[in-house]
mmCIF file of C-alpha atoms and ligand atoms in Angstrom:
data_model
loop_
_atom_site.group_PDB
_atom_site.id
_atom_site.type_symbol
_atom_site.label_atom_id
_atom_site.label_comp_id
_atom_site.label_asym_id
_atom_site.label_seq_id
_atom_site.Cartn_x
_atom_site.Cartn_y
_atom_site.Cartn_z
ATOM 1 C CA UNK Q 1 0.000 0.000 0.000
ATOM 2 C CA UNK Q 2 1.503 3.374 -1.021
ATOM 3 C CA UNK Q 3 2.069 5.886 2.112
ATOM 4 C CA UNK Q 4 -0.698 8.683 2.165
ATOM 5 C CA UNK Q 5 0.714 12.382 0.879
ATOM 6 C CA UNK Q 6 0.931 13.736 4.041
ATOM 7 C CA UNK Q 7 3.352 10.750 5.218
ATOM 8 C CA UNK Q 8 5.500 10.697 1.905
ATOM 9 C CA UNK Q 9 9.144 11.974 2.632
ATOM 10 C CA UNK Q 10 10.526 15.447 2.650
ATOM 11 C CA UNK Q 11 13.275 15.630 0.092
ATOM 12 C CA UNK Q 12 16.252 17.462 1.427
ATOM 13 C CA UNK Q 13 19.429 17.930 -0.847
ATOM 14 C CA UNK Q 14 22.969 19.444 -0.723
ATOM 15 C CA UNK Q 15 26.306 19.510 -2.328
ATOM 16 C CA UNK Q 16 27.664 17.299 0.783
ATOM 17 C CA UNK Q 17 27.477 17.217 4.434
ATOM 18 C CA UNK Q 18 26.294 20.619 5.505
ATOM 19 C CA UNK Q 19 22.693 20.250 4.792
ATOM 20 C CA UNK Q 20 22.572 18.123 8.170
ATOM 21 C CA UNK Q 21 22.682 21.268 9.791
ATOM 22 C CA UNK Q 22 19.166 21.973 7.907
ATOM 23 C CA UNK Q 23 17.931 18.491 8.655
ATOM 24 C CA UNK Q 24 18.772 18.991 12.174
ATOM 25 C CA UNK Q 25 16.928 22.250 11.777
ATOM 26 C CA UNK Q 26 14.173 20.814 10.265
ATOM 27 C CA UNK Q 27 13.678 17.763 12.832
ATOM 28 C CA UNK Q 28 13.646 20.059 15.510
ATOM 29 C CA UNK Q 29 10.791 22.349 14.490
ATOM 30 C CA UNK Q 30 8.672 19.351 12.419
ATOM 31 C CA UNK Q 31 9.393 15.967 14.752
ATOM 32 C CA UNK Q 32 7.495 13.778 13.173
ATOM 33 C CA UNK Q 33 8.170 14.256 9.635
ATOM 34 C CA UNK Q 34 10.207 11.503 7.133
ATOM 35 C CA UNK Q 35 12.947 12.840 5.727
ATOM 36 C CA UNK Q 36 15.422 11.571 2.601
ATOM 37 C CA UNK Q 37 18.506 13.631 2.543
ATOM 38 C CA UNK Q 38 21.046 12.920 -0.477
ATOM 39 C CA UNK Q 39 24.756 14.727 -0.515
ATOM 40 C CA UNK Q 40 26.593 15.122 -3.340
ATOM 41 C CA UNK Q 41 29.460 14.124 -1.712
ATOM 42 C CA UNK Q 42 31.131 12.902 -5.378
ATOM 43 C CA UNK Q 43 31.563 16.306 -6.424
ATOM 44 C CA UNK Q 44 31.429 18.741 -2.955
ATOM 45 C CA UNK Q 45 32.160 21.992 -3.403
ATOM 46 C CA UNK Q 46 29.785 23.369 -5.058
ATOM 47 C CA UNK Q 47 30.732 27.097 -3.808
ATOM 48 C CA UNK Q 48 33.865 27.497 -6.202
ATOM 49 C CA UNK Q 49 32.044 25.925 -8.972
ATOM 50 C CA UNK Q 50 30.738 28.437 -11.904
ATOM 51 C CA UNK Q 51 26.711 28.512 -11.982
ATOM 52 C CA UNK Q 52 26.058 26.721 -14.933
ATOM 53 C CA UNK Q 53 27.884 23.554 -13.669
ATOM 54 C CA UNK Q 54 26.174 24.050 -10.028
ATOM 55 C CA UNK Q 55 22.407 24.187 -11.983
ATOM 56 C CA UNK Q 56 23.267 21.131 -13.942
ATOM 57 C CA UNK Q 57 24.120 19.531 -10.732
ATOM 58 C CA UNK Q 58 21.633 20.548 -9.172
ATOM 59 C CA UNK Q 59 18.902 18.731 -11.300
ATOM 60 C CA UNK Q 60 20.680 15.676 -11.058
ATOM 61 C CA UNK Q 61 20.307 15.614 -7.131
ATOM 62 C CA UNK Q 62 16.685 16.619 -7.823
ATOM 63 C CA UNK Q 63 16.147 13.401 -9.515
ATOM 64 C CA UNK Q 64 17.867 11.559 -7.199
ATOM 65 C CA UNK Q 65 15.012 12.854 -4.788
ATOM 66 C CA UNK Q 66 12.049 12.739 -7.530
ATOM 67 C CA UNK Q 67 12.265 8.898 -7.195
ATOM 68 C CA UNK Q 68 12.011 8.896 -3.866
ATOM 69 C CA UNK Q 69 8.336 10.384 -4.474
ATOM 70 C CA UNK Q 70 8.809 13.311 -2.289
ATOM 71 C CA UNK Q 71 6.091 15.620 -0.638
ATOM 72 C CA UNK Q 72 8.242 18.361 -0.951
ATOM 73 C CA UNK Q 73 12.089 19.573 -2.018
ATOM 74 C CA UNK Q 74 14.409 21.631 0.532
ATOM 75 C CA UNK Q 75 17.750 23.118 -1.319
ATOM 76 C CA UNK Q 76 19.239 23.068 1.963
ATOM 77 C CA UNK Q 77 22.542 24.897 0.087
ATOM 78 C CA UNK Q 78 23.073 27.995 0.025
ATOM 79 C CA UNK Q 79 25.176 28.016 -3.635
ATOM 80 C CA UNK Q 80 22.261 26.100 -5.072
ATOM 81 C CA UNK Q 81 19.300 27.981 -3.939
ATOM 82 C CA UNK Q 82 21.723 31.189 -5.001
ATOM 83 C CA UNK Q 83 21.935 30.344 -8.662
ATOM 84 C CA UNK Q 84 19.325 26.978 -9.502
ATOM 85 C CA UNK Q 85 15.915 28.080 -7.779
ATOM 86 C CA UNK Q 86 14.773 28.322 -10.959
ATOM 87 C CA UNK Q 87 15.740 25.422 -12.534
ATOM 88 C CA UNK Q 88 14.801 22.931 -9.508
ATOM 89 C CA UNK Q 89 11.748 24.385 -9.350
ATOM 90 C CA UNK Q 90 10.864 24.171 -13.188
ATOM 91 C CA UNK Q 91 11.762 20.002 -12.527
ATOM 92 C CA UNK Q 92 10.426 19.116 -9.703
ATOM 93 C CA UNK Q 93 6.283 18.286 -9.366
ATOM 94 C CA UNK Q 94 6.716 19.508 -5.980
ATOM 95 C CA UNK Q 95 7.008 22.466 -3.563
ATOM 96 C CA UNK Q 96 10.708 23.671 -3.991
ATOM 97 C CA UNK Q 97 11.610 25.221 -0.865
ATOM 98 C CA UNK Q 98 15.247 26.819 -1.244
ATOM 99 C CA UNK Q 99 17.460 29.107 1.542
ATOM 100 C CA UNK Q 100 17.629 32.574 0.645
ATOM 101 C CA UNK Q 101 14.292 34.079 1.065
ATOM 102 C CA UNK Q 102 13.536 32.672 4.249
ATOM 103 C CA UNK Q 103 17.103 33.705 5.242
ATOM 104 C CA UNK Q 104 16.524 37.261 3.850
ATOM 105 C CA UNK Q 105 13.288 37.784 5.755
ATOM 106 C CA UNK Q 106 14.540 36.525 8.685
ATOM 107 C CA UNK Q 107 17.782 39.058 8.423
ATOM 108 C CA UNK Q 108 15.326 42.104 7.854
ATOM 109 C CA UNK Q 109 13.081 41.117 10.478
ATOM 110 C CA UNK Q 110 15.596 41.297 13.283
ATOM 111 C CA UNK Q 111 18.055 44.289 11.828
ATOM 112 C CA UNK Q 112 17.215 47.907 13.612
ATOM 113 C CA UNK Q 113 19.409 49.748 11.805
ATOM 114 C CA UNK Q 114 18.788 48.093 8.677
ATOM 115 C CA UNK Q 115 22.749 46.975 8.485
ATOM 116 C CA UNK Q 116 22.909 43.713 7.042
ATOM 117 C CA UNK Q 117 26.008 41.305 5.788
ATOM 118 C CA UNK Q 118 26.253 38.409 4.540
ATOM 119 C CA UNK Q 119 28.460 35.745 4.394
ATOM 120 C CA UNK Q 120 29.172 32.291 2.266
ATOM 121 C CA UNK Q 121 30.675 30.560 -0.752
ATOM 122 C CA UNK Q 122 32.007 32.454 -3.715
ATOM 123 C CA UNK Q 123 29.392 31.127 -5.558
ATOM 124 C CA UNK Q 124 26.327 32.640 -3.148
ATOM 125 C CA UNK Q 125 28.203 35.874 -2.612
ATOM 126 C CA UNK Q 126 29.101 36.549 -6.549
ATOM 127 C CA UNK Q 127 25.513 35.558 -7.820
ATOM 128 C CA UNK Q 128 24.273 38.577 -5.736
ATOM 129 C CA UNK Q 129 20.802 36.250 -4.262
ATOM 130 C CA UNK Q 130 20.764 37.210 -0.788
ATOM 131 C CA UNK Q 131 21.267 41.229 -1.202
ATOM 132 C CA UNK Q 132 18.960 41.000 -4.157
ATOM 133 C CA UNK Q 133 16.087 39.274 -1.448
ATOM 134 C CA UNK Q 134 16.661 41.633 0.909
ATOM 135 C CA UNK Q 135 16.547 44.626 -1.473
ATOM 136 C CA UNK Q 136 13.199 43.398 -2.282
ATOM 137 C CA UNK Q 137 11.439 43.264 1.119
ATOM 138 C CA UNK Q 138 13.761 46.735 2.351
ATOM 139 C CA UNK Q 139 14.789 48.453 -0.847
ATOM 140 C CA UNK Q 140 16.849 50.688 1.211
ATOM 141 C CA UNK Q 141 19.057 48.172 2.911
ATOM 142 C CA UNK Q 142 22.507 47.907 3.510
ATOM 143 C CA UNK Q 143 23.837 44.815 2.394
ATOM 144 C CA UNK Q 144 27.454 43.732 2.437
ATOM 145 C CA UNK Q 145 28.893 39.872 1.296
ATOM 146 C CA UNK Q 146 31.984 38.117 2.344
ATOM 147 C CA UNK Q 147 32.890 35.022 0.880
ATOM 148 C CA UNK Q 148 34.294 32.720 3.544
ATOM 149 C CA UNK Q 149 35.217 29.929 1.691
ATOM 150 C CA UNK Q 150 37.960 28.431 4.301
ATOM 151 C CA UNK Q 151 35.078 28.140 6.575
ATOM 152 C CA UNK Q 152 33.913 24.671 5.215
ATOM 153 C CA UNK Q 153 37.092 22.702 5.813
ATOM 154 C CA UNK Q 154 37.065 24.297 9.093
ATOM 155 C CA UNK Q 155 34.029 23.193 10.075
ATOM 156 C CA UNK Q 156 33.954 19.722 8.382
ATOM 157 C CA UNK Q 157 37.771 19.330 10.507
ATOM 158 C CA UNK Q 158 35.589 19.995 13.981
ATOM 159 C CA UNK Q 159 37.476 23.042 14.417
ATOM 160 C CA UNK Q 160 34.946 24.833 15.985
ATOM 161 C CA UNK Q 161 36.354 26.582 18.351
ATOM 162 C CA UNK Q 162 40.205 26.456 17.629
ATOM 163 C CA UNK Q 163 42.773 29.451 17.799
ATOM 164 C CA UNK Q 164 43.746 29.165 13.799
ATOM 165 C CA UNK Q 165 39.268 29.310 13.245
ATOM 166 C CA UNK Q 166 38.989 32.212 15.152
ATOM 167 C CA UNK Q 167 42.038 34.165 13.458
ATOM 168 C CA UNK Q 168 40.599 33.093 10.230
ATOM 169 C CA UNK Q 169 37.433 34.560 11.445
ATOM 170 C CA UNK Q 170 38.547 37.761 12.444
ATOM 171 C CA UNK Q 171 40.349 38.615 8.849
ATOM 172 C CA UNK Q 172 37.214 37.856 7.038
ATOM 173 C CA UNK Q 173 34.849 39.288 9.468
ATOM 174 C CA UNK Q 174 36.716 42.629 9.820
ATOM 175 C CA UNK Q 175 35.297 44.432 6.683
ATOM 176 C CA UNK Q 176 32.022 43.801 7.415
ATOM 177 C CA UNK Q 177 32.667 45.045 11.075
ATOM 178 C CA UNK Q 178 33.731 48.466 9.224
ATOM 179 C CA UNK Q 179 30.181 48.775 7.204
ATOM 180 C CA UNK Q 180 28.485 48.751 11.311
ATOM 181 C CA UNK Q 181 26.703 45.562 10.259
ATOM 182 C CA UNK Q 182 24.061 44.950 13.111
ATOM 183 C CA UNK Q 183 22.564 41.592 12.132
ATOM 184 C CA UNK Q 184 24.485 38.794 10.007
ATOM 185 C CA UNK Q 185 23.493 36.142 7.517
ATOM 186 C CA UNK Q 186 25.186 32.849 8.391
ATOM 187 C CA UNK Q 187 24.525 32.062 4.451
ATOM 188 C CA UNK Q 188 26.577 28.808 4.471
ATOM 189 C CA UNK Q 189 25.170 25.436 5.396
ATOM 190 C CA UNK Q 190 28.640 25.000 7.342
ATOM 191 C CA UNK Q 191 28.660 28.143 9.559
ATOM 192 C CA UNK Q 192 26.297 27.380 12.056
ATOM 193 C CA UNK Q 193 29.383 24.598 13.408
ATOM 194 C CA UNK Q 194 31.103 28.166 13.709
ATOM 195 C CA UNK Q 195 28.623 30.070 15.511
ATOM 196 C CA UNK Q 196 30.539 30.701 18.439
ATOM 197 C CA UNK Q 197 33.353 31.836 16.926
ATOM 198 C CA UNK Q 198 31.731 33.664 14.959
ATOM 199 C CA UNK Q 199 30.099 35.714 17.617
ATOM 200 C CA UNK Q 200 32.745 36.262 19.516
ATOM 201 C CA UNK Q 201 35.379 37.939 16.623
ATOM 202 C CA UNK Q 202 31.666 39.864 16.330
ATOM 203 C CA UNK Q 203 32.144 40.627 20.390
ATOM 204 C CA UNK Q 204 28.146 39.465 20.700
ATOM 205 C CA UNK Q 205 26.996 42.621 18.994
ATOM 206 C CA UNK Q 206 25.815 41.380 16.122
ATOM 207 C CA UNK Q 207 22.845 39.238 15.294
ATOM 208 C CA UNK Q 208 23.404 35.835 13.898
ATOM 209 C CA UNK Q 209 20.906 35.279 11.344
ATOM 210 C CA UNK Q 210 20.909 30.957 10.641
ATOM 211 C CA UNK Q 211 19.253 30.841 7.043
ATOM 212 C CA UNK Q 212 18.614 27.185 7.546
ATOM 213 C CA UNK Q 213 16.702 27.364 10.927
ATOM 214 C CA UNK Q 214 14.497 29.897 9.385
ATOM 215 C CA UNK Q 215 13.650 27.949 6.279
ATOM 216 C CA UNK Q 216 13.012 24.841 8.620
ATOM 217 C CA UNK Q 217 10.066 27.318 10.060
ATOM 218 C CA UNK Q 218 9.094 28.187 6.439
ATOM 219 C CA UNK Q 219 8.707 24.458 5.329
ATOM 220 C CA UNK Q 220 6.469 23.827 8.649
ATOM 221 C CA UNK Q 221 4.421 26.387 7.586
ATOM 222 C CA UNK Q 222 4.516 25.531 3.826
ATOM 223 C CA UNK Q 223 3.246 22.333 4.879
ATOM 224 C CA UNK Q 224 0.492 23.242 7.321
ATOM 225 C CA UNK Q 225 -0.634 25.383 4.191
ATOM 226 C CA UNK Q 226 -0.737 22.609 1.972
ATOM 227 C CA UNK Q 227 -2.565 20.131 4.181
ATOM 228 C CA UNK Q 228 0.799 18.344 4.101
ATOM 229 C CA UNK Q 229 2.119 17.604 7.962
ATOM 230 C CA UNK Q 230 2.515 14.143 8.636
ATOM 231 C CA UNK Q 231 -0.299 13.352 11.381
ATOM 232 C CA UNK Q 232 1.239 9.959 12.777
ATOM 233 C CA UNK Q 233 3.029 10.757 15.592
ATOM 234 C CA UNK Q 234 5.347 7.861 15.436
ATOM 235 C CA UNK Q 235 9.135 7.861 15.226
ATOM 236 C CA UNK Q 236 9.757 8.854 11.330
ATOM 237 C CA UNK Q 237 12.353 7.455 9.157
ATOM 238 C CA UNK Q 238 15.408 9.371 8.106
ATOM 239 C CA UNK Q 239 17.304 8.598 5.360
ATOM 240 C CA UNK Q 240 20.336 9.417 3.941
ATOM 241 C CA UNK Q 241 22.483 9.351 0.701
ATOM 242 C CA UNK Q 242 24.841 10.067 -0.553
ATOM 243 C CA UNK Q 243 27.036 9.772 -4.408
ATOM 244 C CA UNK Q 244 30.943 8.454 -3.005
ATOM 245 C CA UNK Q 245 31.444 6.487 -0.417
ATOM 246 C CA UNK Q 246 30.084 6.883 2.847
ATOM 247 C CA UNK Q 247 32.521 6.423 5.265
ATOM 248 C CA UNK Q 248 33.365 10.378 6.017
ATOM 249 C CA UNK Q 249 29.652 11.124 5.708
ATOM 250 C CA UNK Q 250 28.405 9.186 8.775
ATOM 251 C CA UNK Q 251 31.864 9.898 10.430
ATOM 252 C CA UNK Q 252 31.366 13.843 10.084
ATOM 253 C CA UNK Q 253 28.119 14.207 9.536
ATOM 254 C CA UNK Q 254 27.256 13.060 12.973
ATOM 255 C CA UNK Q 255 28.532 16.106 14.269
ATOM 256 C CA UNK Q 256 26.493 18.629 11.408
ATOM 257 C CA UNK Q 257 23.202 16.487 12.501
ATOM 258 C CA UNK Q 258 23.636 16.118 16.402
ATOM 259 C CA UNK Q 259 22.732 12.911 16.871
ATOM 260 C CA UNK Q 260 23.999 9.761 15.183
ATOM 261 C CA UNK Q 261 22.839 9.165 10.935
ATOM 262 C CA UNK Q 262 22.401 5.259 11.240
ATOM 263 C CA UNK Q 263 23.014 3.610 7.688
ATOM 264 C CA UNK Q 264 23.911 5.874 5.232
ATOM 265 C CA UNK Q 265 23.128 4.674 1.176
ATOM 266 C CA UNK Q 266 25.291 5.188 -1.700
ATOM 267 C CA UNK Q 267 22.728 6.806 -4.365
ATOM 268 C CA UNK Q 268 23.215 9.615 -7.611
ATOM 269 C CA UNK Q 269 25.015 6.999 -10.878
ATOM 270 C CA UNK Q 270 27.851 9.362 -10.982
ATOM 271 C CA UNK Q 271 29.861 8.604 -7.867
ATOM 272 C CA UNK Q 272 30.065 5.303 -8.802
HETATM 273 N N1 DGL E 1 26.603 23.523 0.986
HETATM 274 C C1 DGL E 1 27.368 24.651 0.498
HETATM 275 C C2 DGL E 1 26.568 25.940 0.743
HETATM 276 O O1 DGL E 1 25.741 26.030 1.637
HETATM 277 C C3 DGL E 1 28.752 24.726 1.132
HETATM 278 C C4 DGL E 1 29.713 23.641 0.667
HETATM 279 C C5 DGL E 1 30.042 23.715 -0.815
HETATM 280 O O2 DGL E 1 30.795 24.628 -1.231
HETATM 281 O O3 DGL E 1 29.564 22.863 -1.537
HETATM 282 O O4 DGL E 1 26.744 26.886 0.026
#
């Protein structure tokens, strides 16, 4: 017998591990929900990579998802939501629920002074997404982007709160300290790991904005909308693949979800 809508999967996707920092996001605010996550851990980064390779990408990991018969798609990353929101949601049958809107609202909801940066992969902070969405909502914000690209290593490494993190930190952060920046967009699926550092270089007095926690609230909703929660209350099923091998995955990724992964499944034809 085929599952009823409401108890068909969420699809969650990213170019790797990070997106367990959504899923962990995501289980926290919607408990009972089934999740399938797939990582593209075959070809991770995608934040270097130029936009046409990351949108072609990107509707290869949509497949993988699409035959999973999914109630719903989350582009957990950031570099994909940035430049193939389009193109995933032109694909897919289903709600497409990407980043950097719900990241963007959030950030101009809690700025006063209307002083917002941003910070990410190349790829998110070249293709312009996040200052465009906030421009829309608060055409006469102040947005400045920092790519922080040695921030995923970091972070994937568990060096959350070493010395060598937090002078990395400080030589990124310091520009954006200069523009009086009052609330920031962690726009990386990696940077919440960093948090702490992150607030301190920032000495606490700026808000952290965590794009994924606020999309997690924007899919709850989304669903409630759509007559889409799951109503059994029992423990869901969480699954997760990825396109290479899985032994870093469950090794690593154990730290991005929280809580151990169980099995993880090799999926995607191209890692093979
Ligand atoms: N998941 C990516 C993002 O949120 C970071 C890792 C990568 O470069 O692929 O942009």
């Amino acid at each position: 017998m085929s599952p009823s809508p409401s108890q068909r999967p969420i699809g969650v996707f990213d170019s790797g591990i990070g997106g367990l920092t959504v899923v962990r996001a995501l289980t926290q605010v919607l408990p009972h929900e089934n999740i399938v996550y797939f990582g593209d851990t075959a070809r991770v980064p995608y934040g270097p990579k130029s936009p046409q390779v990351v949108r072609e990408y990107a509707l290869q990991d949509t497949d993988v998802l699409l035959k999973h018969d999914v109630k719903l798609i989350v582009i957990a990353c950031n570099t994909v939501s940035a430049v193939a929101l389009d193109v995933v949601q032109k694909r897919a049958r289903v709600p497409v629920i990407g980043v950097i809107q719900p990241g963007a609202e959030a950030a101009v909801a809690a700025s006063k002074k209307k002083r917002i940066g941003i910070i990410g992969t190349a790829g998110t902070i070249n293709s312009g997404a996040y200052t465009n969405a906030i421009r829309l909502i608060e055409s006469g914000a102040h947005v400045s982007g920092r790519a922080c690209p040695l921030f995923v290593p970091l972070a994937e490494e568990g060096w959350t709160d070493h010395k060598v993190t937090e002078l990395i930190a400080k030589e990124y952060l310091f520009p954006l300290t200069l523009e009086k920046i009052d609330t920031l967009v962690l726009g990386c699926t990696h940077y919440p790991l960093l948090r702490d550092v992150i607030d301190r270089v920032l000495h606490h007095s700026v808000t952290l904005i965590d794009s994924g926690a606020a999309t997690a609230l924007v899919v709850q909703r989304t669903l409630a909308e759509l007559g889409l929660t799951n109503a059994s209350t029992l423990k869901p099923h969480l699954r997760f693949l990825v396109s290479d091998i899985p032994n870093k995955f469950t090794e690593v990724g154990e730290r991005f979800l929280g809580h151990k992964l169980g099995k993880v499944e090799r999926d995607g034809g191209w890692g093979a």
